[in-house]
């Protein structure tokens, strides 16, 4: 998981993952090459809840990494969901 949110958002998300006993690897922002290399180690990718991953979600889908998506009320929240559906992912 890339550590790109605000301090409050990241602290809240980290705490929720800890309480749920979900093992999460936190990564800093990365170059496209580093990100693509890291995909080989992903079990699942989490789409950003406040702003859809867009290209990130496409890269994950192309690497056969499932993407957990929570679409919101705005178009920007639903980009990854639309791309996943277009790729035939339920």
Short mmCIF file of C-alpha atoms in Angstrom, two decimals:
data_model
loop_
_atom_site.label_atom_id
_atom_site.label_comp_id
_atom_site.label_asym_id
_atom_site.label_seq_id
_atom_site.Cartn_x
_atom_site.Cartn_y
_atom_site.Cartn_z
CA UNK A 1 0.00 0.00 0.00
CA UNK A 2 1.38 3.39 -0.91
CA UNK A 3 1.59 5.88 1.92
CA UNK A 4 0.15 8.92 0.12
CA UNK A 5 -2.79 10.17 2.19
CA UNK A 6 -2.90 12.84 4.85
CA UNK A 7 -1.42 12.00 8.25
CA UNK A 8 -4.92 11.56 9.74
CA UNK A 9 -6.17 9.39 6.87
CA UNK A 10 -3.13 7.15 6.96
CA UNK A 11 -3.23 6.80 10.75
CA UNK A 12 -6.91 5.88 10.63
CA UNK A 13 -6.42 3.39 7.80
CA UNK A 14 -3.36 1.80 9.46
CA UNK A 15 -5.30 1.39 12.70
CA UNK A 16 -8.24 -0.23 10.90
CA UNK A 17 -5.95 -2.67 9.11
CA UNK A 18 -4.17 -3.48 12.40
CA UNK A 19 -7.48 -4.12 14.21
CA UNK A 20 -8.64 -6.35 11.36
CA UNK A 21 -5.29 -8.21 11.47
CA UNK A 22 -4.75 -7.48 7.78
CA UNK A 23 -1.07 -7.64 6.87
CA UNK A 24 -0.26 -4.55 4.81
CA UNK A 25 3.07 -3.60 3.28
CA UNK A 26 3.37 0.20 3.19
CA UNK A 27 5.36 1.69 0.34
CA UNK A 28 6.39 5.26 -0.40
CA UNK A 29 5.65 6.83 -3.79
CA UNK A 30 7.50 4.93 -6.48
CA UNK A 31 8.57 5.32 -10.07
CA UNK A 32 6.48 3.40 -12.61
CA UNK A 33 9.27 0.83 -12.97
CA UNK A 34 9.52 0.24 -9.21
CA UNK A 35 5.72 -0.02 -8.96
CA UNK A 36 5.52 -2.59 -11.75
CA UNK A 37 8.28 -4.58 -10.08
CA UNK A 38 6.46 -4.45 -6.74
CA UNK A 39 3.27 -5.84 -8.32
CA UNK A 40 4.83 -9.30 -8.38
CA UNK A 41 4.61 -9.29 -4.56
CA UNK A 42 1.00 -8.08 -4.29
CA UNK A 43 -1.80 -10.44 -3.23
CA UNK A 44 -4.38 -7.70 -3.74
CA UNK A 45 -4.33 -3.96 -4.41
CA UNK A 46 -6.59 -1.50 -2.61
CA UNK A 47 -8.04 1.25 -4.76
CA UNK A 48 -7.76 4.68 -3.17
CA UNK A 49 -11.15 5.46 -1.59
CA UNK A 50 -10.95 9.24 -2.02
CA UNK A 51 -9.66 9.24 -5.58
CA UNK A 52 -9.74 6.22 -7.86
CA UNK A 53 -6.43 4.68 -8.86
CA UNK A 54 -7.07 4.98 -12.61
CA UNK A 55 -3.80 3.97 -14.27
CA UNK A 56 -2.67 2.22 -11.09
CA UNK A 57 -5.74 -0.03 -11.22
CA UNK A 58 -5.13 -0.78 -14.90
CA UNK A 59 -1.50 -1.72 -14.15
CA UNK A 60 -2.68 -4.05 -11.37
CA UNK A 61 -5.30 -5.68 -13.57
CA UNK A 62 -2.74 -6.14 -16.37
CA UNK A 63 -0.45 -7.88 -13.86
CA UNK A 64 -3.35 -10.16 -12.75
CA UNK A 65 -3.46 -8.52 -9.30
CA UNK A 66 -7.04 -8.24 -7.99
CA UNK A 67 -8.12 -4.74 -7.00
CA UNK A 68 -10.46 -4.14 -4.05
CA UNK A 69 -12.65 -1.21 -5.09
CA UNK A 70 -15.15 0.83 -3.09
CA UNK A 71 -16.84 3.13 -5.62
CA UNK A 72 -18.10 6.48 -4.36
CA UNK A 73 -20.68 8.99 -5.55
CA UNK A 74 -18.49 10.85 -8.06
CA UNK A 75 -17.01 9.78 -11.38
CA UNK A 76 -13.48 10.00 -9.98
CA UNK A 77 -14.49 7.43 -7.36
CA UNK A 78 -15.71 4.97 -9.99
CA UNK A 79 -12.89 4.95 -12.56
CA UNK A 80 -11.25 1.74 -11.34
CA UNK A 81 -14.65 -0.02 -11.10
CA UNK A 82 -15.45 0.88 -14.70
CA UNK A 83 -12.06 -0.32 -15.93
CA UNK A 84 -12.35 -3.57 -13.99
CA UNK A 85 -15.82 -4.23 -15.44
CA UNK A 86 -14.57 -3.44 -18.95
CA UNK A 87 -11.78 -5.98 -18.42
CA UNK A 88 -14.36 -8.60 -17.40
CA UNK A 89 -13.49 -8.58 -13.70
CA UNK A 90 -16.56 -9.03 -11.45
#
